[in-house]
XYZ file of C-alpha atoms in Angstrom:
428
model
C -26.407 -4.020 9.540
C -27.868 -7.416 10.421
C -25.976 -9.389 13.057
C -25.438 -12.307 10.673
C -23.659 -10.213 8.016
C -19.956 -11.000 8.049
C -18.549 -9.074 5.101
C -19.280 -7.413 1.785
C -16.854 -7.687 -1.127
C -17.048 -4.482 -3.156
C -16.686 -4.346 -6.909
C -13.137 -3.405 -7.795
C -12.846 0.119 -9.163
C -11.800 0.303 -12.796
C -9.093 2.818 -11.922
C -7.751 3.362 -8.443
C -6.593 6.887 -7.696
C -2.937 7.642 -7.286
C -0.724 10.274 -5.767
C 2.652 10.623 -4.082
C 2.993 7.825 -1.536
C 6.270 7.250 0.272
C 5.241 5.956 3.679
C 3.466 2.987 5.223
C 1.907 3.648 8.643
C 1.160 0.602 10.832
C -1.373 1.120 13.638
C -1.590 -0.502 17.074
C -4.946 -1.960 15.991
C -3.263 -3.892 13.179
C -4.440 -1.352 10.614
C -2.309 0.140 7.855
C -2.455 3.418 5.951
C -0.454 4.462 2.888
C 0.416 8.013 1.948
C 3.043 10.737 1.875
C 4.590 11.578 5.237
C 4.375 15.359 5.634
C 4.813 15.900 9.356
C 5.467 14.442 12.796
C 5.086 16.167 16.158
C 5.056 14.733 19.665
C 1.282 14.165 19.373
C 0.338 13.927 15.686
C 1.578 12.253 12.505
C 0.417 13.922 9.287
C -0.148 11.780 6.205
C -1.194 13.200 2.839
C -3.320 10.682 0.914
C -5.013 10.561 -2.482
C -8.046 8.871 -0.968
C -8.684 11.055 2.108
C -6.652 14.223 1.764
C -4.549 15.217 4.761
C -5.056 12.825 7.678
C -3.853 13.910 11.109
C -3.237 10.649 12.949
C -2.990 10.620 16.724
C 0.514 9.395 17.456
C -0.655 7.167 20.315
C -2.356 4.935 17.730
C 0.779 4.510 15.576
C 2.868 1.366 15.982
C 5.470 2.133 13.317
C 6.186 4.001 10.109
C 8.240 2.975 7.103
C 9.331 6.159 5.317
C 10.570 5.766 1.783
C 8.499 2.605 1.310
C 6.128 2.976 -1.612
C 2.995 0.796 -1.666
C 3.639 -2.218 -3.818
C 2.637 -2.342 -7.478
C -0.081 -4.967 -7.716
C 0.492 -7.639 -10.379
C -2.523 -9.794 -9.556
C -5.285 -9.732 -6.973
C -8.079 -12.269 -6.741
C -9.916 -14.471 -7.274
C -12.738 -12.275 -5.923
C -13.652 -11.231 -9.457
C -13.727 -14.823 -10.679
C -11.398 -17.614 -11.814
C -10.731 -16.167 -15.270
C -7.205 -17.013 -16.438
C -6.715 -19.880 -13.988
C -6.330 -23.458 -15.194
C -6.872 -26.647 -13.239
C -6.187 -30.339 -13.735
C -4.838 -33.325 -11.814
C -1.224 -34.525 -11.761
C -2.156 -37.958 -10.358
C -4.815 -38.871 -12.910
C -3.174 -37.123 -15.843
C -6.119 -34.747 -16.233
C -4.725 -31.965 -18.426
C -4.894 -28.342 -17.376
C -8.064 -26.640 -18.549
C -9.277 -23.080 -18.182
C -11.822 -22.680 -15.411
C -15.236 -21.347 -16.370
C -15.643 -17.633 -15.717
C -17.641 -16.348 -12.779
C -20.062 -14.453 -15.000
C -20.698 -17.516 -17.126
C -21.411 -19.647 -14.095
C -23.811 -17.127 -12.610
C -25.597 -15.935 -15.721
C -29.371 -15.766 -15.387
C -29.359 -17.827 -12.212
C -31.125 -16.497 -9.118
C -29.602 -16.662 -5.663
C -31.568 -19.650 -4.330
C -31.241 -21.631 -7.541
C -27.553 -20.781 -7.815
C -26.955 -22.050 -4.273
C -28.830 -25.276 -4.991
C -26.923 -25.927 -8.216
C -23.632 -25.254 -6.444
C -24.436 -27.788 -3.733
C -25.229 -30.338 -6.431
C -21.923 -29.565 -8.093
C -23.606 -28.572 -11.347
C -22.133 -25.073 -11.382
C -19.229 -23.376 -9.682
C -21.434 -20.837 -7.997
C -20.556 -18.405 -5.265
C -23.081 -19.869 -2.831
C -22.252 -22.332 -0.064
C -20.740 -25.594 -1.242
C -21.774 -28.753 0.559
C -19.022 -30.058 2.819
C -17.335 -32.957 1.072
C -18.394 -31.847 -2.400
C -14.830 -30.874 -3.255
C -13.607 -34.389 -2.501
C -15.596 -35.713 -5.440
C -13.765 -33.471 -7.870
C -10.456 -34.276 -9.540
C -9.522 -30.620 -9.795
C -9.740 -27.351 -7.916
C -13.133 -25.640 -7.870
C -14.063 -21.985 -7.613
C -16.624 -21.072 -4.942
C -17.207 -18.241 -2.489
C -14.487 -16.081 -4.060
C -11.800 -18.720 -3.491
C -10.445 -22.042 -4.791
C -11.241 -25.280 -2.944
C -10.279 -28.935 -3.200
C -10.168 -32.009 -0.985
C -8.220 -34.681 -2.831
C -4.608 -35.436 -3.698
C -3.331 -34.356 -7.098
C -5.389 -31.309 -8.168
C -3.231 -28.559 -9.665
C -4.114 -24.896 -10.146
C -1.986 -22.523 -12.159
C -1.425 -19.873 -14.784
C 1.504 -18.697 -16.926
C 0.417 -15.176 -17.866
C 1.648 -13.354 -14.752
C 4.080 -10.487 -15.245
C 6.242 -11.475 -12.285
C 8.763 -8.700 -11.502
C 12.409 -9.272 -10.585
C 11.478 -8.839 -6.928
C 8.030 -10.089 -6.104
C 5.874 -11.117 -3.163
C 3.161 -13.768 -3.343
C 0.529 -13.523 -0.602
C -2.392 -15.896 -0.047
C -4.806 -17.037 2.647
C -5.076 -20.744 3.367
C -7.687 -22.682 5.353
C -7.733 -26.435 5.867
C -9.130 -29.405 7.711
C -7.094 -32.370 8.867
C -3.407 -32.543 7.950
C -2.890 -30.419 4.838
C 0.019 -30.461 2.377
C 0.288 -27.727 -0.252
C 2.867 -27.199 -2.988
C 3.592 -23.787 -4.542
C 5.812 -23.381 -7.623
C 6.826 -19.874 -8.688
C 8.726 -18.483 -11.704
C 7.807 -21.755 -13.412
C 8.260 -22.308 -17.138
C 6.054 -25.418 -16.994
C 2.943 -25.913 -14.874
C 1.908 -29.434 -15.875
C 3.073 -30.681 -12.482
C 5.247 -29.497 -9.604
C 8.279 -31.572 -10.646
C 8.714 -30.513 -14.276
C 10.613 -27.652 -15.862
C 12.416 -24.938 -13.921
C 11.109 -23.168 -10.827
C 11.292 -22.887 -7.054
C 8.888 -25.127 -5.175
C 7.600 -24.370 -1.685
C 5.939 -27.236 0.169
C 4.135 -26.486 3.379
C 2.257 -28.538 5.950
C 1.334 -28.239 9.637
C 4.866 -28.960 10.799
C 7.362 -27.788 8.186
C 8.085 -25.568 5.212
C 10.455 -26.976 2.570
C 12.027 -25.154 -0.358
C 13.090 -27.086 -3.446
C 15.021 -26.030 -6.498
C 13.575 -27.512 -9.695
C 15.980 -27.463 -12.660
C 15.209 -29.342 -15.873
C 12.909 -31.596 -13.876
C 15.586 -32.430 -11.307
C 14.746 -31.645 -7.668
C 17.146 -30.549 -4.924
C 16.202 -29.662 -1.351
C 17.397 -26.225 -0.195
C 16.330 -26.802 3.394
C 13.348 -26.684 5.695
C 12.084 -24.889 8.790
C 9.156 -25.357 11.215
C 5.923 -23.870 9.870
C 4.501 -23.275 13.367
C 1.007 -24.242 12.188
C 0.279 -27.231 14.400
C -3.192 -26.950 15.913
C -4.273 -24.150 13.574
C -6.896 -24.163 10.819
C -5.885 -21.148 8.758
C -2.957 -18.843 8.047
C -1.583 -16.141 5.776
C 1.443 -17.154 3.707
C 3.825 -14.743 1.991
C 6.617 -15.872 -0.304
C 9.280 -13.277 -1.189
C 11.536 -13.777 -4.230
C 14.523 -11.696 -5.350
C 15.779 -13.007 -8.706
C 18.984 -10.971 -8.858
C 20.046 -11.860 -5.302
C 18.744 -15.440 -5.681
C 16.934 -15.115 -2.369
C 13.639 -16.667 -1.317
C 11.958 -15.994 2.018
C 8.714 -17.104 3.650
C 6.532 -15.396 6.245
C 3.645 -17.036 8.098
C 1.009 -14.720 9.548
C 3.294 -11.751 8.975
C 6.357 -13.189 10.754
C 9.495 -14.181 8.862
C 10.268 -17.859 9.428
C 13.102 -18.538 6.962
C 15.261 -16.949 4.273
C 17.168 -19.038 1.729
C 20.124 -17.974 -0.443
C 20.682 -20.067 -3.562
C 24.389 -20.269 -4.473
C 23.624 -21.456 -8.004
C 22.067 -19.494 -10.893
C 18.409 -18.585 -10.396
C 16.376 -21.685 -11.207
C 13.105 -20.123 -12.338
C 12.860 -19.550 -16.076
C 9.225 -18.601 -16.519
C 6.350 -16.460 -15.284
C 4.188 -19.310 -14.074
C 2.558 -20.002 -10.717
C 1.288 -23.425 -9.665
C -0.563 -24.653 -6.560
C -0.711 -28.407 -5.899
C -2.856 -30.295 -3.400
C -0.482 -32.978 -2.118
C -2.919 -35.012 0.008
C -6.638 -35.512 0.639
C -7.208 -32.778 3.227
C -9.745 -30.106 2.345
C -8.182 -26.733 1.542
C -9.459 -23.286 0.681
C -7.114 -20.920 -1.153
C -8.113 -17.265 -1.366
C -7.078 -13.617 -1.287
C -4.181 -14.289 -3.653
C -2.104 -11.168 -4.137
C 1.084 -10.772 -6.157
C 2.968 -7.513 -5.787
C 6.261 -5.953 -6.685
C 8.392 -6.324 -3.545
C 10.413 -3.425 -2.150
C 13.041 -5.763 -0.693
C 12.133 -5.192 2.954
C 11.436 -8.363 4.941
C 9.184 -8.576 8.003
C 10.808 -9.247 11.341
C 11.178 -12.761 12.704
C 9.959 -13.750 16.154
C 13.549 -13.621 17.369
C 14.277 -10.150 15.995
C 15.196 -7.557 18.585
C 13.156 -4.386 18.216
C 14.785 -2.055 20.700
C 14.834 -2.167 24.479
C 11.056 -2.028 24.863
C 11.273 1.290 26.718
C 12.064 3.790 23.960
C 11.337 4.537 20.328
C 13.535 2.570 17.951
C 14.944 3.420 14.516
C 16.202 0.808 12.056
C 18.300 2.270 9.234
C 18.583 1.047 5.661
C 22.002 -0.453 6.433
C 20.389 -2.340 9.391
C 22.087 -0.201 12.040
C 19.714 0.918 14.793
C 19.324 3.418 17.618
C 16.998 3.819 20.615
C 15.677 7.081 22.028
C 12.704 9.431 21.642
C 11.310 10.601 18.299
C 10.385 14.255 18.855
C 9.459 15.705 15.477
C 10.357 15.942 11.815
C 11.998 19.163 10.627
C 12.228 19.193 6.849
C 13.991 15.980 5.871
C 15.360 15.256 9.367
C 13.901 13.348 12.303
C 14.868 15.035 15.563
C 15.688 12.094 17.794
C 16.622 12.426 21.467
C 19.301 10.066 22.769
C 21.581 9.940 25.808
C 23.848 12.324 23.896
C 21.122 14.898 23.256
C 19.069 15.678 20.146
C 20.366 14.051 16.972
C 19.057 14.946 13.461
C 18.544 11.725 11.520
C 17.986 11.845 7.728
C 14.545 10.399 7.068
C 15.815 9.050 3.745
C 18.214 6.736 5.627
C 15.512 5.241 7.844
C 13.893 1.911 7.095
C 11.538 1.774 10.079
C 10.628 3.932 13.068
C 8.962 1.904 15.825
C 7.145 3.914 18.478
C 7.190 2.785 22.092
C 3.428 3.092 22.394
C 2.013 1.112 25.289
C -1.499 1.284 23.857
C -3.001 -2.109 23.127
C -5.203 -2.908 20.176
C -8.638 -1.500 21.113
C -11.750 -3.655 21.110
C -13.833 -2.639 18.061
C -17.039 -0.772 18.829
C -20.338 -2.311 17.719
C -20.787 0.347 15.039
C -17.297 -0.040 13.596
C -16.450 -1.954 10.438
C -13.090 -3.057 9.135
C -12.292 -1.424 5.809
C -9.909 -3.303 3.527
C -8.375 -0.780 1.174
C -6.404 -0.741 -2.063
C -2.672 -1.498 -1.857
C -2.969 -3.343 1.430
C -4.595 -0.597 3.518
C -6.698 -1.578 6.520
C -8.718 0.545 8.962
C -11.443 0.183 11.593
C -13.982 3.007 11.387
C -17.639 3.919 11.714
C -19.485 4.567 8.438
C -21.323 7.885 8.764
C -22.510 8.496 5.200
C -22.197 6.675 1.875
C -22.348 8.868 -1.215
C -21.984 8.214 -4.932
C -18.196 8.542 -4.926
C -17.223 9.292 -1.330
C -17.737 7.783 2.119
C -17.701 9.750 5.361
C -16.095 7.796 8.194
C -15.166 8.334 11.821
C -12.115 6.708 13.331
C -10.415 7.129 16.708
C -7.182 7.244 14.722
C -7.855 10.538 12.896
C -11.439 11.589 13.685
C -13.856 12.246 10.825
C -12.753 12.114 7.195
C -14.254 11.825 3.727
C -12.667 8.975 1.768
C -12.701 8.271 -1.947
C -14.912 5.239 -2.534
C -12.370 3.855 -5.015
C -10.026 2.907 -2.156
C -12.586 0.494 -0.645
C -12.230 -3.201 -1.502
C -14.066 -5.043 1.281
C -16.083 -4.289 4.426
C -16.087 -6.621 7.439
C -19.048 -6.163 9.798
C -19.899 -7.325 13.321
C -16.257 -7.413 14.331
C -17.086 -8.525 17.871
C -19.099 -11.512 16.680
C -17.290 -14.876 16.510
C -16.494 -16.118 13.010
C -17.324 -19.697 12.095
C -14.311 -21.986 12.174
C -16.051 -25.268 11.347
C -15.865 -27.215 8.107
C -18.918 -25.395 6.790
C -17.063 -22.122 7.158
C -14.283 -23.543 4.993
C -16.566 -23.993 2.004
C -19.274 -21.441 2.718
C -19.510 -17.687 3.299
C-alpha cells in the first residue's frame, strides 16, 4: 500500500452476519471484539464469532471483558453512504430545512478530477477535497468527504425519521478550528430550530457541556460540566439517553463526564435529531452512529478500577471484588481472593478487568486497523483477500479467516502522522 494512503471506506454489506453474541472483549491495543464467551483459562480467552469462527485470544492482550453485554442494535450509521434523509437549513436566516442531494446524484457521471474541481468551486457536494473556507460561504451544512461540514453560525442539520429506542446512544466524531460551539437536540418533535418543540438539547464547546430541557419551546438549564476539550481539535462525543429513567449522560473520548437525572416527565416527544452550528468556527461532523443502549455507562476519570495490582470484577449491582481470575468452569468464574477460590456467577458480572501490565503495542508497518461491524476494532496484517473472506494475522489470536461482511473500513500506514491542519478538516 502506498505511503500516502490513509484509509479505505468499504461498501457496507447488504446483510451483516449474525450469531450468538454475549460478550464484548476490549484489548490493550484499544481494539474490541464481539462474540460469545466460551472459555477462559490462565493463558487464553476463547470467543466464538460469526465472522471468524472460534478465536483463541492470548489473555495478555485482553484489557477487559463484559459478559452478558450484547453488541448494540444499530439504528443509524453514516453518513459514509451519503446524506440521504438528512435535511439542512439555517435558523438565523430563516432558510427552511431542505433535503440534501444524494451522494449518487452528486457524483453521477463525474470523473475523479472533474468531481474534485467542481467540489472546490462549490458546484457539487462531491467527496473530493473541499477548499478551506468554502464552507463559510454556505448558509447550510454541506456533505463532503463522507461527513458534514460548515463554518458559519446558524446552519442546522437534522432528520425526524429515526427509530430512536427507549434507551439509545448517539455517537459522533467532531473536528473543528477556532472556538467551536455545537448544539445537539435529541428526541425532538420539531427540528426547525434548537429552541422549538420538545426535546433535550446538548450544547458543547471547548470549555463546557450544557444540558437543556426544551418543553413547548421553553428552555431550562439542567446543569453543566467541563468538556475538557481546551487545546484540542477533535473528539468523539457519546450521548446516552434512558427515557424511562429520565437519565442523560455524556462521554467525551470514551470517558464519562456527566450524568443528569431529570425529576420531571421526560421532555422529548419525538424521534428527531438536530445539529446546530452556534458560531462561525469551522466544524466537521462524521461517523454518526445511533445504537440501542444496554444501559452500561463508561467509567469516569475518577472511577476506581481496583487496586491496580489484581484483576477486578464489577458486578451488575455495582459491588466489586479484587483477586485473580483463574478460569471459567461452566457458568462460574473461578476467582482467587484472600479467602481462597470463589465461584462467581458469570451472569452477575458486568465487567472483568484484567491486571495486564502490557502496554498498547506500536503497530507494525504491515498492519492495518480494521473497523468492524457493531463497533469492532482490530489491528492485523492482511494476508489474503478473497471474494467473501479475508485471511489476517494478529498478535492477539494468530492467523484467522474472517468474513468480509464484518469489514467496514481499513486504516493504513498506522505509524504515519495524520494531518491535523485545516486542510485535513475538509479533505481526505
